[in-house]
Amino acid sequence: MRTEQQRGPGRLDEQPRTRWVDQKAFSRRRPDLRLGTRSHRLDRAGDPSGGRIAVQHSVRTGTAEYSLLLNAPEELGHRAVGDALRDAVAELRAIDLTYGPNRPQSLVSRLRRGEISPESYPPLTDLVDRCAAMRAATDGWFDAWAVPGGFDPGGLLNGWAVERAATRLRAAGITDYAVLSGADLTVRGHAAHGGPWRVAVHHPTDGRRTPLVLEMTAGAVGTSGVTGRQGHVVDPHTGEPAGQLVAATVVGPDLAVADAYATALYAAGPVGLSWFRADSAYQALFAHRRR
């Protein structure tokens, strides 16, 4: 089975593509990435195909851990690739410092206190607009304004950070990469071995289940509930912790949107599956009921 989503105005320059892989064929090949385990795992990158530079780097900010895998053309040179990596990492750190809801002087905290407006800073405007759009798209099940304490974009903030870091990589000429945060990822192009990124998506609480295997050349996977803990997502309509699902996973073009959909699906339960029509750019991969 394959899903191919059409590119919208102003979207990325490569058509998102995800292919479900036959399990027997996959068993003979090692995955590049594993998602859905208690901590995401990167299998060691293989030797890069001819004329490529393969780089793997992890970084932890105050709220999240990120891993970046780059497969860059050799003509860029090691210095340029290093500069691009540092620029992407700097973007991730800056977003944590500037927008983290738990930081008293972040723009999000200042917005909560009424010290600034959403229009004060263009990136903040984009973040608020995305939250509003996802509230509408999910019938209010993703609602950054229904969180205790006031506006909290946490349901899509990490995905937004990853996509902004990925934009820095593309601007530097790197079009083959994977950027991960926990059980979320965005990928473009090809892995070091020259083929599509091979991703194994595991059940978050039952390691005995066979993972869903994807081959991806462009797109994102967003997950909510991967730790299996209860109470971390609130039902915006009741204010009570959501408890119908143990995890929800969504695939689509943009990680911030996929993250928000996964958070909303986790909160809504099976009723949220109605958002994902056959022709939708975003699809639910998993919606695991809690037993």
Coordinates of C-alpha atoms in Angstrom, one line a residue:
M1 CA 0.0 0.0 0.0
R2 CA 1.3 3.5 -0.8
T3 CA 0.0 6.9 0.1
E4 CA 1.0 9.9 -2.0
Q5 CA -0.1 13.4 -0.9
Q6 CA -0.3 16.3 -3.3
R7 CA 1.9 19.3 -2.5
G8 CA -0.1 22.4 -1.5
P9 CA 0.8 26.1 -2.1
G10 CA 4.0 27.0 -0.4
R11 CA 4.7 23.4 0.7
L12 CA 7.9 21.5 0.5
D13 CA 9.4 20.9 -2.9
E14 CA 9.2 17.1 -2.9
Q15 CA 6.0 15.1 -2.9
P16 CA 5.6 13.3 0.5
R17 CA 5.7 9.6 -0.1
T18 CA 5.3 6.7 2.3
R19 CA 5.2 3.0 1.3
W20 CA 4.2 0.1 3.5
V21 CA 6.8 -2.6 3.1
D22 CA 6.2 -6.4 2.9
Q23 CA 7.3 -7.8 6.3
K24 CA 9.1 -10.8 4.7
A25 CA 11.2 -8.5 2.4
F26 CA 11.9 -6.2 5.3
S27 CA 13.1 -9.0 7.6
R28 CA 16.2 -9.2 5.4
R29 CA 17.1 -5.5 5.8
R30 CA 18.0 -3.5 8.8
P31 CA 15.9 -0.4 9.5
D32 CA 17.5 3.0 9.6
L33 CA 15.1 4.2 12.3
R34 CA 12.9 2.7 15.0
L35 CA 9.9 4.6 16.5
G36 CA 7.5 3.8 19.2
T37 CA 9.8 2.1 21.7
R38 CA 10.4 3.7 25.1
S39 CA 13.2 5.6 23.6
H40 CA 13.7 5.9 19.8
R41 CA 16.6 4.1 18.4
L42 CA 18.9 4.9 15.6
D43 CA 20.6 1.9 14.0
R44 CA 24.1 2.7 13.1
A45 CA 24.3 4.2 9.6
G46 CA 25.8 2.1 6.9
D47 CA 28.5 3.2 4.6
P48 CA 27.4 6.2 2.5
S49 CA 26.8 5.6 -1.2
G50 CA 29.4 7.1 -3.6
G51 CA 30.0 10.8 -3.4
R52 CA 28.1 11.3 -0.1
I53 CA 28.9 12.5 3.4
A54 CA 26.9 10.8 6.2
V55 CA 26.6 12.5 9.6
Q56 CA 24.7 11.4 12.7
H57 CA 24.3 13.8 15.7
S58 CA 22.1 14.0 18.8
V59 CA 21.3 17.0 20.9
R60 CA 19.3 17.6 24.1
T61 CA 17.5 20.8 24.9
G62 CA 15.7 21.7 28.1
T63 CA 12.5 19.8 27.0
A64 CA 13.4 17.3 24.3
E65 CA 16.1 15.2 22.7
Y66 CA 16.7 15.4 18.9
S67 CA 18.6 13.3 16.5
L68 CA 19.8 14.4 13.1
L69 CA 21.0 12.1 10.3
L70 CA 22.3 13.8 7.2
N71 CA 23.3 12.3 3.9
A72 CA 24.9 15.2 2.0
P73 CA 26.5 15.5 -1.4
E74 CA 30.3 15.3 -1.2
E75 CA 30.7 18.5 -3.2
L76 CA 29.2 20.5 -0.3
G77 CA 32.3 19.7 1.7
H78 CA 32.7 18.7 5.3
R79 CA 32.9 22.3 6.6
A80 CA 29.6 23.3 4.9
V81 CA 27.9 20.2 6.2
G82 CA 29.2 20.9 9.7
D83 CA 27.9 24.5 9.4
A84 CA 24.5 23.3 8.3
L85 CA 24.3 20.9 11.2
R86 CA 25.3 23.6 13.7
D87 CA 22.7 25.9 12.2
A88 CA 19.9 23.3 12.6
V89 CA 21.0 22.5 16.2
A90 CA 21.0 26.2 17.0
E91 CA 17.5 26.6 15.7
L92 CA 16.3 23.7 17.9
R93 CA 18.0 25.3 21.0
A94 CA 16.6 28.7 20.1
I95 CA 13.0 27.5 19.9
D96 CA 13.3 25.7 23.2
L97 CA 14.6 28.9 24.9
T98 CA 12.3 31.3 23.0
Y99 CA 9.0 29.4 22.9
G100 CA 9.1 26.8 25.7
P101 CA 5.9 27.1 27.7
N102 CA 7.7 26.2 30.9
R103 CA 10.2 29.0 30.6
P104 CA 8.9 32.2 32.5
Q105 CA 10.4 34.6 30.0
S106 CA 9.6 32.8 26.8
L107 CA 7.4 34.4 24.2
V108 CA 4.7 31.9 25.0
S109 CA 4.8 32.7 28.7
R110 CA 4.8 36.4 28.0
L111 CA 1.8 35.9 25.6
R112 CA -0.1 34.1 28.4
R113 CA 0.5 37.0 30.8
G114 CA -0.7 39.5 28.2
E115 CA 2.7 41.3 27.9
I116 CA 2.8 40.8 24.1
S117 CA 0.4 40.0 21.3
P118 CA 0.7 37.2 18.8
E119 CA 1.6 39.7 16.1
S120 CA 4.7 40.9 18.1
Y121 CA 7.0 38.4 16.4
P122 CA 6.4 36.7 13.0
P123 CA 7.4 33.2 14.2
L124 CA 5.1 33.5 17.2
T125 CA 2.3 34.6 14.8
D126 CA 2.9 31.4 12.7
L127 CA 2.9 29.2 15.8
V128 CA -0.4 30.7 17.1
D129 CA -2.0 30.5 13.6
R130 CA -1.0 26.8 13.3
C131 CA -2.6 26.1 16.7
A132 CA -5.8 27.9 15.6
A133 CA -5.9 26.0 12.3
M134 CA -5.5 22.6 14.1
R135 CA -8.2 23.5 16.5
A136 CA -10.5 24.0 13.6
A137 CA -9.3 20.9 11.7
T138 CA -9.9 18.6 14.8
D139 CA -13.3 20.0 15.9
G140 CA -11.7 21.5 18.9
W141 CA -9.9 18.3 20.1
F142 CA -6.6 20.0 19.7
D143 CA -7.0 23.2 21.6
A144 CA -3.9 25.0 22.8
W145 CA -6.1 27.5 24.7
A146 CA -7.8 24.8 26.8
V147 CA -4.7 23.8 28.6
P148 CA -4.4 24.6 32.4
G149 CA -2.4 27.8 32.7
G150 CA -3.4 29.2 29.4
F151 CA -2.1 29.0 25.8
D152 CA 0.3 26.0 25.4
P153 CA 1.4 24.9 21.9
G154 CA 3.2 21.9 23.3
G155 CA 1.1 19.5 21.3
L156 CA 2.8 20.6 18.1
L157 CA 5.8 22.6 19.4
N158 CA 8.4 19.9 18.9
G159 CA 7.2 19.1 15.4
W160 CA 7.3 22.8 14.6
A161 CA 10.9 23.0 15.9
V162 CA 11.9 20.0 13.8
E163 CA 10.4 21.4 10.6
R164 CA 12.1 24.7 11.2
A165 CA 15.5 23.0 11.7
A166 CA 14.9 20.9 8.6
T167 CA 14.2 24.2 6.7
R168 CA 17.7 25.3 7.7
L169 CA 19.2 22.1 6.3
R170 CA 17.5 22.5 3.0
A171 CA 18.6 26.1 2.8
A172 CA 22.2 24.8 3.1
G173 CA 21.8 22.4 0.2
I174 CA 21.1 19.2 2.3
T175 CA 18.0 17.5 0.9
D176 CA 18.6 14.0 2.3
Y177 CA 18.0 13.9 6.0
A178 CA 16.0 12.6 8.9
V179 CA 15.3 14.6 12.1
L180 CA 13.8 12.9 15.1
S181 CA 12.3 13.9 18.4
G182 CA 11.2 10.9 20.6
A183 CA 8.7 8.9 18.5
D184 CA 8.3 11.7 15.9
L185 CA 10.3 12.2 12.8
T186 CA 10.5 14.1 9.5
V187 CA 12.5 12.7 6.5
R188 CA 13.5 13.8 3.0
G189 CA 15.4 12.1 0.3
H190 CA 17.5 9.0 0.9
A191 CA 19.5 7.4 3.7
A192 CA 23.2 6.8 3.5
H193 CA 22.8 3.4 1.8
G194 CA 21.2 5.2 -1.2
G195 CA 17.6 3.9 -0.7
P196 CA 14.5 5.3 1.0
W197 CA 14.6 5.8 4.8
R198 CA 13.5 2.5 6.3
V199 CA 11.4 3.1 9.4
A200 CA 10.1 0.5 11.9
V201 CA 7.1 1.9 13.9
H202 CA 6.7 -0.3 17.0
H203 CA 3.7 -0.6 19.3
P204 CA 4.5 1.7 22.3
T205 CA 3.7 -0.8 25.1
D206 CA 3.8 -4.3 23.5
G207 CA 7.3 -5.1 22.2
R208 CA 6.1 -8.6 21.0
R209 CA 4.0 -7.1 18.2
T210 CA 5.5 -6.9 14.7
P211 CA 6.3 -3.3 13.9
L212 CA 4.7 -1.5 11.0
V213 CA 7.4 -0.9 8.4
L214 CA 7.6 2.1 6.2
E215 CA 9.9 3.3 3.4
M216 CA 9.9 7.0 3.2
T217 CA 11.4 9.5 0.8
A218 CA 9.5 12.5 2.2
G219 CA 7.0 13.0 5.0
A220 CA 6.6 12.9 8.8
V221 CA 5.4 10.6 11.5
G222 CA 3.8 12.2 14.7
T223 CA 2.9 10.2 17.8
S224 CA 1.1 10.9 21.0
G225 CA 1.2 8.6 24.0
V226 CA 4.4 6.7 23.1
T227 CA 5.5 6.5 26.8
G228 CA 2.3 4.7 27.7
R229 CA 1.7 7.0 30.7
Q230 CA -1.8 8.4 31.4
G231 CA -2.8 12.0 32.0
H232 CA -0.3 13.8 29.8
V233 CA -3.1 14.8 27.3
V234 CA -6.2 16.6 28.5
D235 CA -9.6 16.3 26.9
P236 CA -10.2 20.0 26.0
H237 CA -14.0 19.6 26.3
T238 CA -13.9 18.3 29.9
G239 CA -10.5 19.3 31.3
E240 CA -10.0 15.7 32.4
P241 CA -7.1 13.5 31.3
A242 CA -7.7 11.6 28.1
G243 CA -7.7 7.8 28.6
Q244 CA -9.3 6.0 25.6
L245 CA -6.1 5.3 23.7
V246 CA -2.6 4.2 24.8
A247 CA -1.1 5.9 21.7
A248 CA -2.0 7.5 18.4
T249 CA 0.3 7.8 15.3
V250 CA -0.3 10.0 12.2
V251 CA 1.7 10.3 9.0
G252 CA 1.7 13.2 6.6
P253 CA 3.7 16.0 4.9
D254 CA 4.4 18.3 8.0
L255 CA 5.5 17.1 11.4
A256 CA 3.9 20.0 13.3
V257 CA 0.5 19.1 11.8
A258 CA 1.0 15.4 12.2
D259 CA 1.9 16.0 15.9
A260 CA -1.2 18.0 16.4
Y261 CA -3.4 15.5 14.8
A262 CA -1.9 12.7 16.9
T263 CA -2.5 14.7 20.1
A264 CA -6.1 15.4 19.1
L265 CA -6.7 11.8 18.1
Y266 CA -5.3 10.6 21.4
A267 CA -7.7 13.0 23.2
A268 CA -10.7 12.2 21.1
G269 CA -10.3 8.4 20.8
P270 CA -11.8 6.5 17.8
V271 CA -14.2 9.3 16.9
G272 CA -11.2 11.2 15.7
L273 CA -10.6 8.7 12.9
S274 CA -13.3 10.6 10.9
W275 CA -10.8 13.4 10.2
F276 CA -8.7 11.1 8.0
R277 CA -10.5 10.7 4.7
A278 CA -9.1 8.5 1.9
D279 CA -7.9 11.5 0.0
S280 CA -6.5 13.3 3.0
A281 CA -2.9 14.4 3.1
Y282 CA -2.7 13.0 6.7
Q283 CA -3.5 9.4 7.7
A284 CA -3.8 7.7 11.0
L285 CA -1.4 4.7 11.2
F286 CA -2.2 3.6 14.8
A287 CA -5.0 4.3 17.3
H288 CA -4.3 1.8 20.1
R289 CA -7.2 1.4 22.5
R290 CA -6.4 1.2 26.2
R291 CA -7.3 -2.1 27.7

